[in-house]
Amino acid sequence: MAFRAVLAGCGNMAKGWLKAVTEAPELKGRIDIVGLVDIDLAAADRLRAEFGLGAATGTDLDAVLSATKPDLLFDVVVPSARRDVVLTGLRHRCHVLTEKPMAASLEQARELVGAAKSAGRIHAVVQNRRFVEGVRRIRETIASGALGELTALHADFFIGAHFGGFREAMDHVLLLDMSIHTLDAARFMAGLDPLAVYCLETNPRGSWYAHGAAANAIFEFANDVVFTYRGSWVAEGATTSWESAWRIIGTAGTLLWDGADSFQLKLVADDSGFLRPLKDAVVPPPPHPSQTHGHASVIADFLDAVESRQPPETAGSDNIKSLAMVFAAIESARTHQRVLIQA
Ligand SMILES: NC(=O)c1ccc[n+]([C@@H]2O[C@H](COP(=O)([O-])OP(=O)(O)OC[C@H]3O[C@@H](n4cnc5c(N)ncnc54)[C@H](O)[C@@H]3O)[C@@H](O)[C@H]2O)c1
């Protein structure tokens, strides 16, 4: 039997969710969208018409949840509305899958993790950019030991993105709205906990954002592994992939990924010469290809968790570590000090 779901927040991203729900083979027939909620009723009605759904629409989440009694709440609202929406869903005993970032502050994230635990419901975050082939292949490469012992990860994110909307008005826009994907990917690839960060955040000359469109951060991970992040949303020209461009270094060599289809794995061939001779090696395929479909994979992982009562990969209780990286970077930028990362 299909899960009954209400989706709150009928803006741009909601279309991506509904496309995945209605078209992805791993989700087909598993979800019945019974309600669409937005503070702008016309947005909910438009979405219902666009996807030909029979869902109820409304502006009051509490009322729609009472009327439809769904198993699941899909939260796709703006970050500032997230806390109330998630708590309302948990109060109605829904399992909640929530867009990133999982909360507008670390305190709120802790509150939501606690509320989900008390309610005995699954609470997971759409960290879709770890469900892509390249990220999975890199994690597999690192875990295989091919690079020797991991020592460093470096990610570059440079895109001149003109969104309009809430992003251009929010504080710490790059760190809060986008960097979480890259920081979460680094934590996932390395399989290590983040310990501390030093970060310089700027709003470069000519920026069309109100605040924080660029950041340069140095993270300390466990095992003396360093992760650096250089990012800008106002870098016109020569853009990187949305997944960032990566250089990953181990004691046995280096792995480059352009964030799309190009990988180079160069390993030391023998220990002679000023610059050691290198050999090319093959980056292994993703261990589970079904985990490389972005939103569809995250939603499928969430449904599997609800069915099996096992924690999903992006459970709020784990994803809070990625959010803690973001807020520690923001705190470091504010104080110009190294900041410990504590979820
Ligand atoms: N995972 C990704 O790759 C990705 C990509 C883009 C956006 N997002 C995230 O998705 C979320 C939504 O972003 P978007 O681009 O769709 O924004 P958007 O502004 O296009 O849509 C948000 C919608 O939420 C509605 N809303 C606001 N407060 C509400 C409330 N209390 N109850 C019900 N509806 C409410 C707004 O009216 C709007 O229609 C954000 O958290 C954003 O960070 C994730």
Coordinates of C-alpha atoms and ligand atoms in Angstrom, one line a residue:
M1 CA 0.0 0.0 0.0
A2 CA 1.3 3.5 -0.9
F3 CA 2.4 5.9 1.9
R4 CA 0.1 8.9 2.2
A5 CA 2.1 12.2 2.2
V6 CA 1.4 15.9 2.6
L7 CA 3.9 18.3 1.0
A8 CA 4.4 21.7 2.5
G9 CA 6.1 24.5 0.6
C10 CA 5.0 24.6 -3.1
G11 CA 7.8 26.6 -4.6
N12 CA 10.6 25.8 -7.0
M13 CA 12.1 22.8 -5.2
A14 CA 8.7 21.2 -4.7
K15 CA 8.6 20.6 -8.4
G16 CA 11.8 18.5 -8.2
W17 CA 10.3 16.5 -5.4
L18 CA 7.0 15.8 -7.2
K19 CA 8.9 14.9 -10.4
A20 CA 10.9 12.3 -8.5
V21 CA 7.7 11.0 -6.7
T22 CA 5.7 10.7 -9.9
E23 CA 8.5 9.6 -12.3
A24 CA 11.4 7.9 -10.6
P25 CA 11.2 4.0 -10.9
E26 CA 12.3 3.5 -7.3
L27 CA 9.3 5.7 -6.1
K28 CA 6.6 4.8 -8.6
G29 CA 3.4 3.7 -6.7
R30 CA 5.0 4.1 -3.3
I31 CA 3.6 7.5 -2.4
D32 CA 0.1 9.1 -2.7
I33 CA 0.3 12.9 -2.3
V34 CA -2.9 13.6 -0.4
G35 CA -2.3 17.3 0.5
L36 CA -0.4 20.3 -0.7
V37 CA 0.2 23.3 1.7
D38 CA 1.6 26.7 1.1
I39 CA 1.0 30.1 2.7
D40 CA 0.2 31.1 -0.9
L41 CA -2.8 29.0 -1.8
A42 CA -2.4 29.8 -5.5
A43 CA 1.1 28.1 -5.4
A44 CA -0.4 24.9 -4.0
D45 CA -3.2 24.9 -6.5
R46 CA -0.8 25.5 -9.4
L47 CA 1.3 22.6 -8.3
R48 CA -1.7 20.3 -8.0
A49 CA -2.8 21.2 -11.6
E50 CA 0.8 20.9 -13.0
F51 CA 1.2 17.4 -11.7
G52 CA -2.5 16.4 -12.1
L53 CA -2.9 15.4 -8.4
G54 CA -6.1 14.8 -6.5
A55 CA -4.6 16.3 -3.3
A56 CA -6.3 18.7 -0.9
T57 CA -4.8 22.1 -0.9
G58 CA -4.6 24.6 1.9
T59 CA -2.7 27.4 3.7
D60 CA -3.0 25.9 7.2
L61 CA -0.7 22.8 7.7
D62 CA -2.3 21.8 11.0
A63 CA -5.7 21.7 9.3
V64 CA -4.6 19.8 6.3
L65 CA -2.8 17.2 8.4
S66 CA -5.9 16.8 10.6
A67 CA -8.1 16.4 7.5
T68 CA -5.8 14.0 5.6
K69 CA -4.0 12.0 8.3
P70 CA -0.9 11.2 6.3
D71 CA 1.9 8.9 7.2
L72 CA 4.5 11.3 5.9
L73 CA 5.2 15.0 5.8
F74 CA 7.5 16.4 3.1
D75 CA 8.9 19.7 4.2
V76 CA 10.0 21.9 1.3
V77 CA 9.4 25.3 2.8
V78 CA 11.9 28.2 3.2
P79 CA 14.4 27.6 6.0
S80 CA 13.0 30.2 8.3
A81 CA 9.6 28.3 8.4
R82 CA 11.2 24.9 8.9
R83 CA 11.1 24.5 12.7
D84 CA 7.3 25.1 13.0
V85 CA 6.5 22.9 10.0
V86 CA 8.6 20.0 11.2
L87 CA 7.2 20.2 14.8
T88 CA 3.7 20.4 13.4
G89 CA 4.3 17.2 11.3
L90 CA 5.8 15.3 14.3
R91 CA 2.8 16.4 16.5
H92 CA 0.6 14.8 13.9
R93 CA 2.8 11.6 14.2
C94 CA 4.1 12.0 10.7
H95 CA 7.6 10.7 9.6
V96 CA 9.2 13.9 8.3
L97 CA 11.6 14.3 5.4
T98 CA 12.8 17.8 5.4
E99 CA 14.8 20.0 2.9
K100 CA 18.2 21.2 3.7
P101 CA 19.3 23.0 5.8
M102 CA 17.6 21.0 8.5
A103 CA 17.1 24.0 10.7
A104 CA 17.8 27.8 10.8
S105 CA 20.1 27.3 13.8
L106 CA 22.0 24.5 15.6
E107 CA 19.7 25.0 18.7
Q108 CA 16.6 24.5 16.5
A109 CA 18.3 21.4 14.9
R110 CA 18.9 19.9 18.3
E111 CA 15.3 20.6 19.2
L112 CA 14.0 18.9 16.1
V113 CA 16.2 15.8 16.6
G114 CA 14.9 15.6 20.2
A115 CA 11.3 16.0 19.1
A116 CA 11.6 13.3 16.5
K117 CA 13.1 11.0 19.0
S118 CA 10.4 11.7 21.6
A119 CA 7.7 11.1 18.9
G120 CA 9.4 7.9 17.8
R121 CA 9.3 9.1 14.1
I122 CA 11.9 9.1 11.4
H123 CA 13.3 12.6 10.7
A124 CA 15.6 12.8 7.7
V125 CA 17.2 15.6 5.6
V126 CA 17.3 15.9 1.8
Q127 CA 21.1 15.9 1.4
N128 CA 20.7 15.0 -2.2
R129 CA 24.1 16.0 -3.4
R130 CA 25.7 13.1 -1.6
F131 CA 23.5 10.8 -3.7
V132 CA 25.4 11.3 -6.9
E133 CA 27.7 8.9 -8.7
G134 CA 30.9 10.9 -8.2
V135 CA 30.6 11.3 -4.5
R136 CA 29.8 7.6 -4.1
R137 CA 32.8 6.6 -6.2
I138 CA 35.1 8.8 -4.2
R139 CA 33.9 7.4 -0.9
E140 CA 34.5 3.9 -2.4
T141 CA 38.0 4.9 -3.6
I142 CA 39.0 6.3 -0.2
A143 CA 37.5 3.3 1.7
S144 CA 39.3 0.9 -0.6
G145 CA 42.7 2.2 0.7
A146 CA 43.9 2.8 -2.9
L147 CA 45.0 6.3 -1.9
G148 CA 46.9 5.0 1.1
E149 CA 46.0 7.0 4.2
L150 CA 43.8 10.0 3.5
T151 CA 45.4 13.3 4.4
A152 CA 43.4 16.1 2.7
L153 CA 40.3 17.0 0.7
H154 CA 40.0 20.3 -1.2
A155 CA 36.8 21.5 -2.8
D156 CA 36.3 24.5 -5.1
F157 CA 32.8 25.9 -5.7
F158 CA 32.6 28.9 -8.1
I159 CA 29.2 29.8 -9.7
G160 CA 27.7 33.2 -10.5
A161 CA 24.1 32.3 -9.6
H162 CA 21.3 34.8 -10.1
F163 CA 18.4 33.3 -8.2
G164 CA 16.4 36.3 -7.1
G165 CA 14.1 35.4 -4.2
F166 CA 14.9 34.6 -0.5
R167 CA 18.5 33.8 -1.1
E168 CA 19.4 37.3 -2.2
A169 CA 18.1 38.7 1.1
M170 CA 19.4 36.2 3.6
D171 CA 22.5 36.4 5.8
H172 CA 25.4 33.9 5.3
V173 CA 23.8 32.9 2.0
L174 CA 26.6 30.7 0.6
L175 CA 27.5 29.0 3.9
L176 CA 23.9 28.4 5.0
D177 CA 22.1 27.7 1.7
M178 CA 24.7 25.9 -0.4
S179 CA 28.0 25.0 1.3
I180 CA 26.1 22.4 3.4
H181 CA 26.1 20.2 0.3
T182 CA 29.8 20.3 -0.1
L183 CA 30.6 20.1 3.6
D184 CA 28.3 17.1 3.9
A185 CA 29.9 15.5 0.9
A186 CA 33.4 15.9 2.4
R187 CA 32.3 14.4 5.7
F188 CA 30.7 11.5 3.8
M189 CA 33.6 10.9 1.4
A190 CA 36.1 10.9 4.3
G191 CA 34.0 9.0 6.7
L192 CA 35.4 11.1 9.5
D193 CA 34.0 13.5 12.0
P194 CA 34.7 17.2 11.7
L195 CA 36.5 18.7 14.7
A196 CA 37.2 22.5 14.1
V197 CA 37.2 25.2 11.5
Y198 CA 38.7 28.6 10.6
C199 CA 36.7 30.6 8.1
L200 CA 36.8 33.9 6.3
E201 CA 33.4 34.9 4.9
T202 CA 33.0 37.9 2.5
N203 CA 30.4 39.6 0.3
P204 CA 32.7 40.4 -2.6
R205 CA 32.5 43.8 -4.4
G206 CA 29.7 43.7 -7.0
S207 CA 27.8 41.0 -5.2
W208 CA 24.0 40.9 -5.9
Y209 CA 23.4 39.2 -2.5
A210 CA 22.8 41.0 0.7
H211 CA 25.4 39.0 2.7
G212 CA 28.1 36.3 2.7
A213 CA 28.2 35.3 -1.0
A214 CA 31.7 33.9 -0.6
A215 CA 33.7 31.9 2.0
N216 CA 37.1 30.3 2.4
A217 CA 37.2 27.7 5.2
I218 CA 39.8 25.3 6.6
F219 CA 38.3 22.3 8.5
E220 CA 40.2 19.9 10.7
F221 CA 38.8 16.4 10.5
A222 CA 39.7 13.4 12.8
N223 CA 42.9 11.5 11.9
D224 CA 44.7 14.8 11.1
V225 CA 42.8 15.1 7.8
V226 CA 42.4 18.6 6.4
F227 CA 39.4 19.8 4.3
T228 CA 39.5 23.2 2.6
Y229 CA 36.5 24.8 1.0
R230 CA 36.7 27.8 -1.3
G231 CA 33.3 29.0 -2.5
S232 CA 31.6 31.9 -4.2
W233 CA 28.2 32.5 -5.6
V234 CA 29.3 35.7 -7.4
A235 CA 32.2 34.2 -9.4
E236 CA 31.2 35.0 -13.0
G237 CA 33.0 33.0 -15.6
A238 CA 34.7 29.6 -15.5
T239 CA 32.1 28.0 -13.3
T240 CA 32.7 24.8 -11.5
S241 CA 30.1 22.0 -11.2
W242 CA 27.4 22.3 -8.6
E243 CA 29.1 19.4 -6.9
S244 CA 32.4 21.4 -6.7
A245 CA 35.8 20.5 -8.2
W246 CA 37.8 18.2 -5.9
R247 CA 41.4 17.3 -5.1
I248 CA 41.8 14.4 -2.6
I249 CA 45.2 13.5 -1.4
G250 CA 46.4 10.3 0.4
T251 CA 49.8 8.9 1.2
A252 CA 49.8 6.9 -2.0
G253 CA 48.6 9.5 -4.5
T254 CA 45.9 12.0 -5.6
L255 CA 42.4 11.8 -6.9
L256 CA 40.9 14.6 -9.0
W257 CA 37.2 15.0 -9.7
D258 CA 35.8 17.8 -11.8
G259 CA 32.4 17.4 -10.1
A260 CA 31.0 15.9 -13.3
D261 CA 32.3 12.9 -15.3
S262 CA 36.1 13.4 -15.2
F263 CA 38.2 11.5 -12.7
Q264 CA 42.0 11.2 -12.5
L265 CA 43.5 8.8 -9.9
K266 CA 47.3 9.1 -9.9
L267 CA 49.2 6.7 -7.6
V268 CA 52.9 6.6 -6.9
A269 CA 54.4 3.7 -9.0
D270 CA 57.8 3.4 -7.1
D271 CA 59.9 5.3 -4.6
S272 CA 62.6 6.6 -6.9
G273 CA 63.3 10.1 -8.3
F274 CA 62.7 13.7 -7.3
L275 CA 59.1 13.6 -8.5
R276 CA 58.0 10.0 -8.1
P277 CA 56.8 8.1 -11.2
L278 CA 53.0 7.8 -11.3
K279 CA 50.6 5.2 -12.6
D280 CA 46.9 5.8 -13.5
A281 CA 44.4 3.8 -11.6
V282 CA 40.7 3.2 -12.1
V283 CA 38.1 4.8 -9.9
P284 CA 35.7 2.1 -8.8
P285 CA 32.0 2.3 -9.8
P286 CA 29.4 3.2 -7.1
P287 CA 28.7 0.2 -5.0
H288 CA 24.9 0.7 -5.3
P289 CA 23.9 2.5 -8.5
S290 CA 20.4 3.1 -7.1
Q291 CA 21.9 5.5 -4.6
T292 CA 23.0 8.0 -7.3
H293 CA 19.7 9.5 -8.3
G294 CA 19.7 12.7 -6.1
H295 CA 16.3 13.5 -4.6
A296 CA 14.7 10.2 -5.8
S297 CA 17.4 8.2 -3.9
V298 CA 17.0 10.3 -0.7
I299 CA 13.2 9.9 -0.8
A300 CA 13.6 6.1 -1.4
D301 CA 16.1 5.8 1.4
F302 CA 13.6 7.6 3.7
L303 CA 10.7 5.3 2.7
D304 CA 13.0 2.2 3.3
A305 CA 13.8 3.6 6.7
V306 CA 10.1 4.1 7.6
E307 CA 9.4 0.5 6.4
S308 CA 12.3 -1.1 8.2
R309 CA 12.5 1.3 11.2
Q310 CA 16.2 1.5 10.6
P311 CA 17.8 5.0 10.6
P312 CA 18.1 6.5 7.1
E313 CA 21.5 7.6 5.8
T314 CA 20.6 11.3 6.2
A315 CA 18.8 11.0 9.6
G316 CA 18.6 14.4 11.3
S317 CA 20.6 12.9 14.2
D318 CA 23.6 12.4 11.8
N319 CA 23.0 15.3 9.4
I320 CA 23.2 17.7 12.4
K321 CA 27.0 17.2 12.1
S322 CA 27.0 18.7 8.7
L323 CA 24.9 21.6 9.9
A324 CA 27.3 22.0 12.8
M325 CA 30.1 22.5 10.3
V326 CA 28.2 25.3 8.7
F327 CA 27.4 27.1 12.0
A328 CA 30.9 26.7 13.3
A329 CA 32.2 28.3 10.0
I330 CA 29.8 31.2 10.5
E331 CA 30.9 31.6 14.1
S332 CA 34.5 31.5 13.0
A333 CA 33.9 34.1 10.3
R334 CA 32.2 36.4 12.9
T335 CA 34.9 36.1 15.5
H336 CA 38.0 35.6 13.3
Q337 CA 38.8 32.6 15.6
R338 CA 39.2 28.9 15.1
V339 CA 36.0 27.3 16.3
L340 CA 35.4 23.8 17.6
I341 CA 32.6 21.9 15.8
Q342 CA 30.1 20.4 18.3
A343 CA 26.8 18.9 17.1
Ligands
LIG1 N1 18.4 20.0 -2.0 C1 18.5 20.9 -3.0 O1 19.3 20.7 -3.9 C2 17.8 22.2 -2.9 C3 17.8 23.1 -4.0 C4 17.0 24.2 -3.9 C5 16.3 24.5 -2.8 N2 16.4 23.7 -1.7 C6 15.8 24.0 -0.4 O2 14.4 23.8 -0.6 C7 13.7 24.8 0.3 C8 12.7 25.6 -0.5 O3 13.5 26.3 -1.5 P1 12.8 26.8 -2.9 O4 13.9 27.1 -3.8 O5 11.7 25.9 -3.3 O6 12.1 28.1 -2.3 P2 10.8 28.9 -2.9 O7 10.8 30.2 -2.3 O8 10.7 28.7 -4.4 O9 9.6 28.0 -2.3 C9 9.3 28.0 -0.9 C10 7.8 27.9 -0.7 O10 7.5 27.8 0.7 C11 6.4 28.5 1.0 N3 6.3 28.7 2.4 C12 7.0 29.6 3.2 N4 6.6 29.5 4.5 C13 5.7 28.5 4.5 C14 4.9 27.9 5.6 N5 5.1 28.3 6.8 N6 4.1 26.9 5.3 C15 3.9 26.5 4.0 N7 4.6 27.0 2.9 C16 5.5 28.0 3.2 C17 6.5 29.8 0.1 O11 5.3 30.5 0.0 C18 7.1 29.2 -1.2 O12 6.0 28.9 -2.1 C19 14.8 25.6 1.0 O13 15.1 25.0 2.2 C20 16.0 25.4 0.1 O14 17.2 25.5 0.7 C21 17.1 22.5 -1.8

